[in-house]
GROMACS .gro file of C-alpha atoms in nm:
model
  475
    1MET     CA    1   4.502  -3.029  -1.212
    2ASN     CA    2   4.084  -2.966  -1.079
    3ALA     CA    3   4.097  -2.605  -1.235
    4ILE     CA    4   3.913  -2.380  -1.481
    5ILE     CA    5   4.126  -2.139  -1.692
    6ALA     CA    6   3.924  -1.872  -1.869
    7LEU     CA    7   3.973  -1.615  -2.085
    8CYS     CA    8   3.810  -1.299  -2.042
    9HIS     CA    9   3.722  -0.979  -2.197
   10PHE     CA   10   3.575  -0.642  -2.163
   11CYS     CA   11   3.288  -0.574  -2.462
   12GLU     CA   12   3.259  -0.235  -2.536
   13ALA     CA   13   2.881  -0.339  -2.599
   14HIS     CA   14   2.815  -0.590  -2.331
   15GLY     CA   15   3.069  -0.536  -2.070
   16PRO     CA   16   3.313  -0.789  -1.887
   17GLY     CA   17   3.256  -1.148  -1.948
   18GLN     CA   18   3.406  -1.489  -2.035
   19LEU     CA   19   3.545  -1.549  -2.419
   20PHE     CA   20   3.666  -1.906  -2.389
   21CYS     CA   21   3.721  -2.154  -2.120
   22THR     CA   22   3.910  -2.461  -2.040
   23GLN     CA   23   3.845  -2.775  -1.811
   24THR     CA   24   3.979  -3.095  -1.670
   25LEU     CA   25   3.684  -3.329  -1.687
   26ARG     CA   26   3.764  -3.742  -1.577
   27GLU     CA   27   3.571  -4.068  -1.617
   28THR     CA   28   3.345  -3.887  -1.882
   29ASN     CA   29   3.244  -3.992  -2.261
   30ILE     CA   30   3.332  -3.666  -2.452
   31HIS     CA   31   3.150  -3.844  -2.760
   32GLN     CA   32   2.821  -3.808  -2.574
   33LEU     CA   33   2.918  -3.441  -2.458
   34ASP     CA   34   2.652  -3.222  -2.511
   35ILE     CA   35   2.815  -2.850  -2.546
   36HIS     CA   36   2.457  -2.655  -2.621
   37PHE     CA   37   2.419  -2.344  -2.463
   38GLU     CA   38   2.224  -2.018  -2.459
   39SER     CA   39   2.416  -1.745  -2.419
   40GLU     CA   40   2.264  -1.383  -2.348
   41ARG     CA   41   2.519  -1.206  -2.565
   42LYS     CA   42   2.422  -1.438  -2.853
   43GLY     CA   43   2.545  -1.246  -3.213
   44CYS     CA   44   2.801  -1.025  -3.062
   45PRO     CA   45   3.139  -1.118  -3.242
   46ALA     CA   46   3.353  -0.986  -2.996
   47CYS     CA   47   3.150  -1.196  -2.686
   48ASN     CA   48   3.176  -1.499  -2.914
   49SER     CA   49   3.463  -1.775  -2.954
   50ILE     CA   50   3.376  -2.092  -3.096
   51GLY     CA   51   2.994  -2.090  -3.033
   52ASN     CA   52   2.738  -2.273  -2.835
   53THR     CA   53   2.730  -2.597  -2.962
   54THR     CA   54   3.119  -2.666  -3.022
   55GLY     CA   55   3.396  -2.805  -2.818
   56LEU     CA   56   3.751  -2.842  -2.862
   57VAL     CA   57   3.885  -3.170  -2.641
   58SER     CA   58   4.258  -3.287  -2.557
   59THR     CA   59   4.291  -3.650  -2.384
   60ASP     CA   60   4.604  -3.728  -2.217
   61PRO     CA   61   4.596  -4.146  -2.265
   62ASP     CA   62   4.802  -4.168  -1.974
   63SER     CA   63   4.573  -4.061  -1.728
   64ASN     CA   64   4.245  -4.060  -1.926
   65ALA     CA   65   4.161  -3.724  -1.851
   66ASN     CA   66   4.004  -3.522  -2.089
   67PHE     CA   67   4.077  -3.107  -2.122
   68VAL     CA   68   3.721  -2.966  -2.251
   69SER     CA   69   3.738  -2.625  -2.374
   70SER     CA   70   3.396  -2.415  -2.496
   71GLN     CA   71   3.246  -2.078  -2.494
   72VAL     CA   72   3.087  -2.155  -2.152
   73PRO     CA   73   3.210  -2.390  -1.889
   74VAL     CA   74   3.006  -2.726  -1.891
   75ILE     CA   75   3.008  -2.766  -1.583
   76PRO     CA   76   2.658  -2.627  -1.507
   77GLU     CA   77   2.770  -2.576  -1.110
   78THR     CA   78   3.065  -2.376  -1.248
   79ILE     CA   79   2.876  -2.110  -1.471
   80GLU     CA   80   2.825  -1.871  -1.203
   81MET     CA   81   3.151  -1.884  -1.062
   82VAL     CA   82   3.332  -1.789  -1.379
   83LYS     CA   83   3.135  -1.506  -1.443
   84LYS     CA   84   3.196  -1.381  -1.141
   85ALA     CA   85   3.549  -1.407  -1.180
   86ALA     CA   86   3.544  -1.287  -1.509
   87PHE     CA   87   3.401  -0.960  -1.409
   88ARG     CA   88   3.585  -0.896  -1.122
   89SER     CA   89   3.905  -0.962  -1.360
   90ILE     CA   90   3.793  -0.727  -1.593
   91SER     CA   91   3.600  -0.422  -1.360
   92SER     CA   92   3.824  -0.419  -1.016
   93GLU     CA   93   4.054  -0.671  -0.972
   94VAL     CA   94   4.336  -0.518  -1.260
   95SER     CA   95   4.659  -0.430  -1.191
   96SER     CA   96   4.894  -0.140  -1.272
   97ALA     CA   97   5.086  -0.330  -1.506
   98SER     CA   98   4.713  -0.393  -1.736
   99THR     CA   99   4.619  -0.034  -1.716
  100SER     CA  100   4.881   0.089  -1.964
  101THR     CA  101   4.823   0.270  -2.297
  102SER     CA  102   5.102   0.033  -2.393
  103THR     CA  103   5.036  -0.339  -2.520
  104SER     CA  104   5.434  -0.430  -2.438
  105ASP     CA  105   5.470  -0.291  -2.084
  106GLY     CA  106   5.357  -0.678  -1.958
  107CYS     CA  107   5.074  -0.846  -1.762
  108GLY     CA  108   4.941  -0.786  -1.388
  109LEU     CA  109   4.889  -1.122  -1.137
  110VAL     CA  110   4.645  -1.071  -0.929
  111PHE     CA  111   4.492  -1.328  -0.657
  112PHE     CA  112   4.128  -1.303  -0.535
  113GLY     CA  113   3.806  -1.487  -0.409
  114ASP     CA  114   3.680  -1.745  -0.111
  115ALA     CA  115   3.633  -2.054  -0.043
  116GLN     CA  116   3.274  -2.049  -0.189
  117ARG     CA  117   3.338  -1.904  -0.510
  118GLY     CA  118   3.658  -2.034  -0.547
  119HIS     CA  119   4.022  -1.848  -0.589
  120VAL     CA  120   4.158  -1.715  -0.867
  121LEU     CA  121   4.496  -1.575  -1.011
  122SER     CA  122   4.442  -1.339  -1.273
  123CYS     CA  123   4.650  -1.158  -1.549
  124SER     CA  124   4.525  -0.863  -1.718
  125PHE     CA  125   4.673  -0.744  -2.046
  126GLN     CA  126   4.578  -0.520  -2.305
  127LEU     CA  127   4.581  -0.600  -2.698
  128ALA     CA  128   4.579  -0.324  -2.984
  129ASP     CA  129   4.266  -0.246  -3.160
  130SER     CA  130   4.258   0.041  -3.399
  131GLU     CA  131   3.903   0.035  -3.379
  132SER     CA  132   3.810   0.047  -3.006
  133ARG     CA  133   3.797   0.316  -2.779
  134GLY     CA  134   4.143   0.425  -2.665
  135PHE     CA  135   4.267   0.204  -2.939
  136SER     CA  136   4.349  -0.104  -2.705
  137LYS     CA  137   4.070  -0.347  -2.524
  138LEU     CA  138   4.143  -0.505  -2.198
  139PHE     CA  139   4.163  -0.922  -2.171
  140SER     CA  140   4.239  -1.144  -1.918
  141ILE     CA  141   4.335  -1.529  -1.804
  142VAL     CA  142   4.193  -1.656  -1.468
  143ILE     CA  143   4.238  -1.951  -1.350
  144LEU     CA  144   3.985  -2.071  -1.096
  145MET     CA  145   4.007  -2.351  -0.804
  146LYS     CA  146   3.905  -2.428  -0.474
  147ASP     CA  147   4.270  -2.538  -0.285
  148LYS     CA  148   4.419  -2.165  -0.233
  149MET     CA  149   4.681  -2.328  -0.110
  150PHE     CA  150   4.782  -2.565  -0.427
  151LEU     CA  151   4.696  -2.242  -0.645
  152LEU     CA  152   4.918  -2.007  -0.459
  153ASN     CA  153   5.205  -2.238  -0.474
  154ILE     CA  154   5.231  -2.274  -0.802
  155GLN     CA  155   5.161  -1.956  -0.902
  156PRO     CA  156   5.487  -1.892  -1.010
  157PHE     CA  157   5.423  -2.161  -1.303
  158LEU     CA  158   5.132  -1.983  -1.378
  159ALA     CA  159   5.249  -1.662  -1.400
  160ASP     CA  160   5.540  -1.777  -1.648
  161CYS     CA  161   5.267  -1.954  -1.886
  162PHE     CA  162   5.029  -1.668  -1.891
  163ASN     CA  163   5.272  -1.399  -1.919
  164LYS     CA  164   5.370  -1.617  -2.234
  165ILE     CA  165   5.024  -1.679  -2.381
  166ALA     CA  166   4.905  -1.314  -2.337
  167LYS     CA  167   5.280  -1.220  -2.516
  168GLU     CA  168   5.210  -1.354  -2.783
  169LEU     CA  169   4.839  -1.249  -2.828
  170GLN     CA  170   4.979  -0.905  -2.786
  171ASP     CA  171   5.248  -0.929  -3.064
  172TYR     CA  172   4.987  -1.114  -3.291
  173ALA     CA  173   4.732  -0.778  -3.252
  174ARG     CA  174   4.995  -0.539  -3.276
  175THR     CA  175   5.096  -0.641  -3.611
  176VAL     CA  176   4.731  -0.606  -3.718
  177TYR     CA  177   4.735  -0.277  -3.517
  178ASP     CA  178   5.016  -0.161  -3.759
  179GLU     CA  179   4.881  -0.258  -4.091
  180ASN     CA  180   4.544  -0.104  -4.001
  181ILE     CA  181   4.721   0.238  -3.912
  182LYS     CA  182   4.888   0.190  -4.233
  183ALA     CA  183   4.552   0.158  -4.431
  184GLN     CA  184   4.351   0.408  -4.178
  185GLY     CA  185   4.605   0.662  -4.097
  186SER     CA  186   4.348   0.937  -4.182
  187GLN     CA  187   4.061   0.783  -3.992
  188ARG     CA  188   4.251   0.729  -3.666
  189ALA     CA  189   4.347   1.113  -3.703
  190GLN     CA  190   4.006   1.185  -3.757
  191ARG     CA  191   3.894   0.992  -3.422
  192ILE     CA  192   4.119   1.177  -3.237
  193THR     CA  193   4.056   1.518  -3.345
  194GLN     CA  194   3.680   1.493  -3.342
  195GLY     CA  195   3.609   1.272  -3.033
  196TYR     CA  196   3.381   1.008  -3.231
  197ALA     CA  197   3.465   0.603  -3.260
  198ASN     CA  198   3.382   0.363  -3.554
  199ASN     CA  199   3.075   0.224  -3.464
  200SER     CA  200   3.237  -0.133  -3.554
  201THR     CA  201   3.391  -0.138  -3.256
  202THR     CA  202   3.255  -0.530  -3.140
  203ARG     CA  203   3.502  -0.712  -3.354
  204SER     CA  204   3.628  -1.087  -3.279
  205LEU     CA  205   3.936  -1.164  -3.152
  206VAL     CA  206   3.991  -1.353  -3.446
  207ASP     CA  207   3.969  -1.037  -3.643
  208LEU     CA  208   4.208  -0.831  -3.355
  209THR     CA  209   4.507  -1.086  -3.394
  210GLY     CA  210   4.471  -1.226  -3.736
  211LYS     CA  211   4.493  -1.602  -3.679
  212GLU     CA  212   4.171  -1.811  -3.775
  213SER     CA  213   4.301  -2.105  -3.531
  214ILE     CA  214   4.346  -1.846  -3.240
  215PHE     CA  215   4.139  -2.060  -3.005
  216ALA     CA  216   4.292  -2.391  -3.138
  217TYR     CA  217   4.612  -2.227  -3.004
  218LEU     CA  218   4.438  -2.105  -2.664
  219HIS     CA  219   4.292  -2.455  -2.607
  220ALA     CA  220   4.637  -2.653  -2.656
  221HIS     CA  221   4.796  -2.352  -2.468
  222PHE     CA  222   4.549  -2.413  -2.173
  223SER     CA  223   4.519  -2.737  -2.177
  224PHE     CA  224   4.881  -2.800  -2.136
  225VAL     CA  225   4.857  -2.605  -1.849
  226LEU     CA  226   4.576  -2.784  -1.650
  227TRP     CA  227   4.793  -3.094  -1.759
  228ALA     CA  228   5.124  -3.014  -1.664
  229GLY     CA  229   4.989  -2.818  -1.332
  230ALA     CA  230   4.869  -3.157  -1.210
  231ARG     CA  231   5.268  -3.196  -1.217
  232TYR     CA  232   5.387  -2.949  -1.090
  233LEU     CA  233   5.289  -3.034  -0.737
  234THR     CA  234   5.056  -3.280  -0.628
  235GLU     CA  235   4.885  -3.390  -0.302
  236SER     CA  236   4.905  -3.792  -0.183
  237ILE     CA  237   4.733  -3.952   0.094
  238THR     CA  238   5.025  -4.041   0.327
  239LEU     CA  239   4.815  -4.368   0.486
  240GLY     CA  240   4.986  -4.667   0.404
  241SER     CA  241   5.138  -4.735   0.038
  242PRO     CA  242   4.892  -4.581  -0.176
  243SER     CA  243   4.963  -4.679  -0.552
  244VAL     CA  244   5.078  -4.378  -0.800
  245PRO     CA  245   4.876  -4.311  -1.124
  246PRO     CA  246   5.089  -4.398  -1.447
  247TRP     CA  247   5.133  -4.052  -1.545
  248LEU     CA  248   5.243  -3.918  -1.201
  249GLY     CA  249   5.540  -4.180  -1.168
  250ARG     CA  250   5.699  -4.134  -1.513
  251ASP     CA  251   5.992  -3.865  -1.572
  252THR     CA  252   5.870  -3.794  -1.956
  253GLU     CA  253   5.601  -3.641  -2.097
  254GLU     CA  254   5.530  -3.882  -2.458
  255GLY     CA  255   5.271  -3.644  -2.538
  256PHE     CA  256   4.836  -3.657  -2.541
  257THR     CA  257   4.576  -3.649  -2.787
  258MET     CA  258   4.414  -3.327  -2.935
  259VAL     CA  259   4.020  -3.428  -3.013
  260GLN     CA  260   3.838  -3.137  -3.183
  261THR     CA  261   3.472  -3.215  -3.143
  262ASP     CA  262   3.119  -3.091  -3.279
  263LYS     CA  263   2.842  -3.231  -3.428
  264GLU     CA  264   2.957  -3.329  -3.789
  265GLY     CA  265   3.260  -3.511  -3.612
  266TYR     CA  266   3.570  -3.545  -3.508
  267LEU     CA  267   3.933  -3.466  -3.575
  268MET     CA  268   4.237  -3.669  -3.394
  269ARG     CA  269   4.623  -3.601  -3.428
  270ARG     CA  270   4.887  -3.599  -3.210
  271MET     CA  271   5.078  -3.339  -3.059
  272GLY     CA  272   5.410  -3.415  -2.779
  273PHE     CA  273   5.471  -3.198  -2.492
  274GLY     CA  274   5.739  -3.196  -2.224
  275LYS     CA  275   6.094  -3.190  -2.184
  276THR     CA  276   6.377  -3.525  -2.324
  277GLU     CA  277   6.552  -3.735  -2.088
  278ASP     CA  278   6.860  -3.875  -2.117
  279GLU     CA  279   6.943  -4.262  -2.158
  280HIS     CA  280   7.103  -4.312  -1.861
  281ASP     CA  281   6.802  -4.192  -1.681
  282ARG     CA  282   6.579  -4.424  -1.776
  283LEU     CA  283   6.574  -4.661  -1.548
  284ASP     CA  284   6.368  -4.992  -1.457
  285GLU     CA  285   6.129  -4.912  -1.162
  286ARG     CA  286   6.283  -5.201  -0.940
  287VAL     CA  287   6.640  -5.020  -0.992
  288LYS     CA  288   6.476  -4.715  -0.837
  289ALA     CA  289   6.389  -4.886  -0.570
  290LYS     CA  290   6.685  -5.058  -0.493
  291TYR     CA  291   6.900  -4.785  -0.497
  292SER     CA  292   6.635  -4.552  -0.321
  293LEU     CA  293   6.726  -4.204  -0.144
  294ARG     CA  294   6.733  -4.423   0.205
  295MET     CA  295   6.963  -4.717   0.056
  296PHE     CA  296   7.195  -4.416  -0.034
  297ARG     CA  297   7.145  -4.270   0.319
  298GLN     CA  298   7.275  -4.608   0.490
  299ALA     CA  299   7.564  -4.611   0.273
  300LEU     CA  300   7.700  -4.306   0.330
  301LYS     CA  301   7.685  -4.294   0.662
  302ALA     CA  302   7.751  -3.972   0.861
  303ASP     CA  303   7.852  -3.847   0.560
  304PHE     CA  304   7.480  -3.808   0.423
  305ILE     CA  305   7.444  -3.469   0.578
  306LYS     CA  306   7.767  -3.353   0.409
  307VAL     CA  307   7.635  -3.466   0.113
  308CYS     CA  308   7.316  -3.297   0.120
  309TYR     CA  309   7.493  -2.961   0.283
  310CYS     CA  310   7.656  -2.960  -0.068
  311VAL     CA  311   7.383  -3.040  -0.278
  312LEU     CA  312   7.182  -2.729  -0.118
  313THR     CA  313   7.431  -2.459  -0.108
  314GLY     CA  314   7.593  -2.522  -0.473
  315ILE     CA  315   7.932  -2.743  -0.386
  316GLN     CA  316   8.036  -2.904  -0.670
  317ILE     CA  317   8.001  -3.296  -0.606
  318VAL     CA  318   8.197  -3.511  -0.831
  319ILE     CA  319   8.097  -3.890  -0.834
  320ARG     CA  320   8.279  -4.208  -1.003
  321SER     CA  321   8.042  -4.487  -0.969
  322PRO     CA  322   7.909  -4.795  -1.194
  323PRO     CA  323   7.691  -4.658  -1.466
  324ILE     CA  324   7.352  -4.741  -1.265
  325LYS     CA  325   7.457  -4.627  -0.890
  326GLY     CA  326   7.575  -4.338  -1.017
  327VAL     CA  327   7.266  -4.250  -1.211
  328CYS     CA  328   7.057  -4.316  -0.947
  329LEU     CA  329   7.250  -4.123  -0.680
  330VAL     CA  330   7.235  -3.801  -0.922
  331ARG     CA  331   6.871  -3.902  -0.914
  332ASN     CA  332   6.857  -3.912  -0.548
  333LEU     CA  333   7.034  -3.530  -0.509
  334LYS     CA  334   6.820  -3.373  -0.723
  335LYS     CA  335   6.498  -3.442  -0.532
  336PHE     CA  336   6.657  -3.171  -0.263
  337LEU     CA  337   6.683  -2.903  -0.589
  338PRO     CA  338   6.408  -2.648  -0.724
  339GLU     CA  339   6.366  -2.775  -1.128
  340PRO     CA  340   6.538  -2.485  -1.234
  341LEU     CA  341   6.878  -2.642  -1.099
  342HIS     CA  342   6.820  -2.957  -1.199
  343LYS     CA  343   6.997  -2.873  -1.548
  344LEU     CA  344   7.303  -2.808  -1.328
  345ALA     CA  345   7.337  -3.207  -1.240
  346ARG     CA  346   7.467  -3.470  -1.549
  347SER     CA  347   7.422  -3.790  -1.473
  348HIS     CA  348   7.618  -3.926  -1.709
  349ALA     CA  349   7.936  -3.749  -1.833
  350GLU     CA  350   8.241  -3.798  -2.034
  351SER     CA  351   8.468  -3.608  -1.848
  352TYR     CA  352   8.501  -3.354  -1.595
  353LYS     CA  353   8.335  -3.052  -1.607
  354SER     CA  354   8.358  -2.733  -1.437
  355ALA     CA  355   8.148  -2.622  -1.146
  356ASN     CA  356   8.002  -2.346  -1.356
  357GLU     CA  357   7.854  -2.615  -1.578
  358CYS     CA  358   7.773  -2.865  -1.341
  359ARG     CA  359   7.761  -2.863  -0.963
  360ILE     CA  360   7.626  -3.279  -0.963
  361ILE     CA  361   7.861  -3.481  -1.221
  362ASN     CA  362   7.841  -3.855  -1.248
  363LEU     CA  363   8.191  -3.963  -1.428
  364SER     CA  364   8.298  -4.371  -1.520
  365GLN     CA  365   8.466  -4.524  -1.282
  366ASP     CA  366   8.796  -4.488  -1.462
  367ALA     CA  367   8.752  -4.138  -1.536
  368ILE     CA  368   9.023  -3.829  -1.433
  369ALA     CA  369   8.809  -3.619  -1.146
  370PRO     CA  370   9.010  -3.325  -0.924
  371ASN     CA  371   9.076  -3.426  -0.590
  372PRO     CA  372   8.865  -3.274  -0.295
  373SER     CA  373   8.840  -2.955  -0.153
  374ALA     CA  374   8.656  -2.700  -0.015
  375GLY     CA  375   8.506  -2.602  -0.316
  376ILE     CA  376   8.448  -2.984  -0.413
  377MET     CA  377   8.315  -3.310  -0.270
  378ARG     CA  378   8.476  -3.637  -0.414
  379ILE     CA  379   8.208  -3.969  -0.391
  380ASP     CA  380   8.386  -4.290  -0.527
  381LEU     CA  381   8.108  -4.577  -0.576
  382ILE     CA  382   8.307  -4.917  -0.540
  383ASP     CA  383   8.190  -5.176  -0.764
  384ASP     CA  384   8.045  -5.413  -0.522
  385ARG     CA  385   7.890  -5.707  -0.758
  386ASP     CA  386   7.538  -5.600  -0.650
  387ARG     CA  387   7.647  -5.643  -0.285
  388ASP     CA  388   7.625  -5.360  -0.013
  389THR     CA  389   7.733  -5.051  -0.167
  390VAL     CA  390   8.115  -4.953  -0.056
  391VAL     CA  391   8.120  -4.580  -0.035
  392VAL     CA  392   8.407  -4.323   0.013
  393CYS     CA  393   8.277  -3.998   0.117
  394VAL     CA  394   8.636  -3.737   0.080
  395TRP     CA  395   8.535  -3.323   0.118
  396GLU     CA  396   8.780  -3.073   0.256
  397GLY     CA  397   8.490  -2.841   0.405
  398ASP     CA  398   8.301  -2.820   0.705
  399LEU     CA  399   7.975  -2.833   0.802
  400PRO     CA  400   7.918  -2.537   0.983
  401THR     CA  401   7.748  -2.494   1.387
  402ARG     CA  402   7.458  -2.464   1.229
  403LEU     CA  403   7.238  -2.601   0.949
  404PRO     CA  404   7.001  -2.458   0.727
  405THR     CA  405   6.632  -2.505   0.777
  406LEU     CA  406   6.551  -2.667   0.478
  407LEU     CA  407   6.828  -2.915   0.587
  408GLN     CA  408   6.713  -2.981   0.906
  409LYS     CA  409   6.358  -3.072   0.759
  410ILE     CA  410   6.480  -3.311   0.494
  411LEU     CA  411   6.712  -3.533   0.740
  412LYS     CA  412   6.377  -3.555   0.980
  413ALA     CA  413   6.172  -3.634   0.711
  414VAL     CA  414   6.432  -3.881   0.582
  415ASP     CA  415   6.486  -4.029   0.925
  416GLU     CA  416   6.087  -4.057   0.988
  417THR     CA  417   6.007  -4.451   0.959
  418LEU     CA  418   5.629  -4.383   0.904
  419PHE     CA  419   5.701  -4.239   0.589
  420THR     CA  420   5.691  -4.441   0.235
  421ASP     CA  421   5.970  -4.401  -0.016
  422LEU     CA  422   5.659  -4.231  -0.200
  423VAL     CA  423   5.565  -4.003   0.071
  424LEU     CA  424   5.914  -3.927   0.148
  425ASP     CA  425   5.940  -3.779  -0.196
  426LYS     CA  426   5.629  -3.629  -0.181
  427HIS     CA  427   5.709  -3.460   0.135
  428LEU     CA  428   6.051  -3.370   0.000
  429GLN     CA  429   5.862  -3.236  -0.321
  430ALA     CA  430   5.671  -2.979  -0.115
  431LEU     CA  431   5.977  -2.865   0.042
  432ILE     CA  432   6.196  -2.766  -0.190
  433GLU     CA  433   5.850  -2.616  -0.334
  434GLU     CA  434   5.789  -2.395  -0.069
  435TRP     CA  435   6.176  -2.289  -0.028
  436LYS     CA  436   6.148  -2.220  -0.429
  437ASN     CA  437   5.899  -1.961  -0.321
  438LYS     CA  438   6.042  -1.774  -0.044
  439VAL     CA  439   6.331  -1.733  -0.295
  440VAL     CA  440   6.120  -1.575  -0.563
  441CYS     CA  441   5.926  -1.389  -0.346
  442ILE     CA  442   6.274  -1.223  -0.189
  443ARG     CA  443   6.384  -1.168  -0.590
  444LYS     CA  444   6.069  -0.922  -0.575
  445MET     CA  445   6.148  -0.746  -0.344
  446SER     CA  446   6.300  -0.418  -0.472
  447SER     CA  447   6.524  -0.280  -0.126
  448ASN     CA  448   6.721  -0.431   0.128
  449GLN     CA  449   6.448  -0.320   0.357
  450ASP     CA  450   6.190  -0.515   0.220
  451VAL     CA  451   6.393  -0.817   0.207
  452ALA     CA  452   6.471  -0.784   0.559
  453LYS     CA  453   6.139  -0.778   0.663
  454ILE     CA  454   6.027  -1.055   0.391
  455LYS     CA  455   6.292  -1.271   0.526
  456LYS     CA  456   6.181  -1.232   0.868
  457ILE     CA  457   5.797  -1.291   0.777
  458MET     CA  458   5.915  -1.611   0.589
  459GLY     CA  459   6.119  -1.732   0.923
  460ILE     CA  460   6.420  -1.731   0.693
  461GLN     CA  461   6.712  -1.737   0.971
  462SER     CA  462   7.112  -1.648   0.915
  463GLN     CA  463   7.192  -2.040   0.861
  464ASP     CA  464   7.001  -2.004   0.546
  465GLN     CA  465   7.160  -1.728   0.398
  466VAL     CA  466   7.396  -1.956   0.169
  467LEU     CA  467   7.122  -2.188   0.033
  468ILE     CA  468   6.902  -1.840  -0.047
  469THR     CA  469   7.208  -1.692  -0.292
  470TYR     CA  470   7.288  -2.045  -0.459
  471TRP     CA  471   6.893  -2.011  -0.522
  472TYR     CA  472   6.872  -1.644  -0.563
  473SER     CA  473   7.151  -1.689  -0.887
  474HIS     CA  474   6.954  -1.961  -1.053
  475LEU     CA  475   6.609  -1.941  -1.053
   0.00000   0.00000   0.00000
């Protein structure tokens, strides 16, 4: 993801400024990278992080992308952009959540910027400091990029990551704060009564949190956000049949290499991130291509619309099939759902699970399964010795007169002959992300009147309500 993530703060001596930055570099020899900057705040502990001649680097071996952290951005053209974003995130673009005197009240997320200076999402928060005015210091985490729509589409993911990072920093700072208050309780009372503060208010983030490795911790988290953000939603060229970079075509993350660089040498260690995958989900690319979404579209014929409707609205689908075909069908049906709902799909199960535990379940051909009804769809894939797949699909329910808007778009995309399988997958991913964000927006509304207004603005119609209700309960 081509973006810059920065930790910003307010220094009582120098005002707002960036403290620590992480950005993505590709096709760059990090061993020849000259990290040397002239700082206008040299010597201030609060305004210095890892120094002006040191960098932390994480390398993703699959994509050869380097995630470089330094006190100042290593690309000169971005230094001024980050500086202005830091100033605004601390001085004016501050949410009400971050201005509370209690550091446990949460963090505020603000969007600002333009095409020239970059678009910014800012998460502002406070850290307890027993020696600071007001006994707290204002910080923010900002992410800056040129692509406005991409930034807004991944906003829920970024908000969750930044809030977790801020909460951990607040917990560290609160522990140090409580220890200081116990040791200097009389000094705190004297400051309150006499109205003056300790002169040593420019404490570093290491002192505030009590963690010597706090910037290595931030580097690991910022690097992961940049790495995972590229997988969260990715734009693809839709002309011809483009090749996919290896790190986008895989469903498992095996980790990436952490490299710390300075003038004295290099330190490398392996760190694991990402999810684990069931062994039944690990399929050869040729098998995935053979049992594609369009192949199942042809096999299901008119029942394909019913299957899609059941997936989108939460009606349980019970599949009995040979192992590989069943796994492929589940994998393709999961493309119609946002990632948080994927946990309700089982690629392989030994026995039947209720709808509360699983909405899509694949069983062996001889497993016991419930009879189809309005709340359960049964799909049997007949073992045909690898010839044309024979499908028996039974569901006692009826399709509504008007299909959900998302289902209409999915059907149109699947039938679009100009779309390759790769382009179709990316298009479906964008559609699902769009409707996921609509549901997230509805969740943030506090009154029925506000919900009605936001639905009208986002074009949500009455036939979409059954989908909204199902997704709402799991996002």
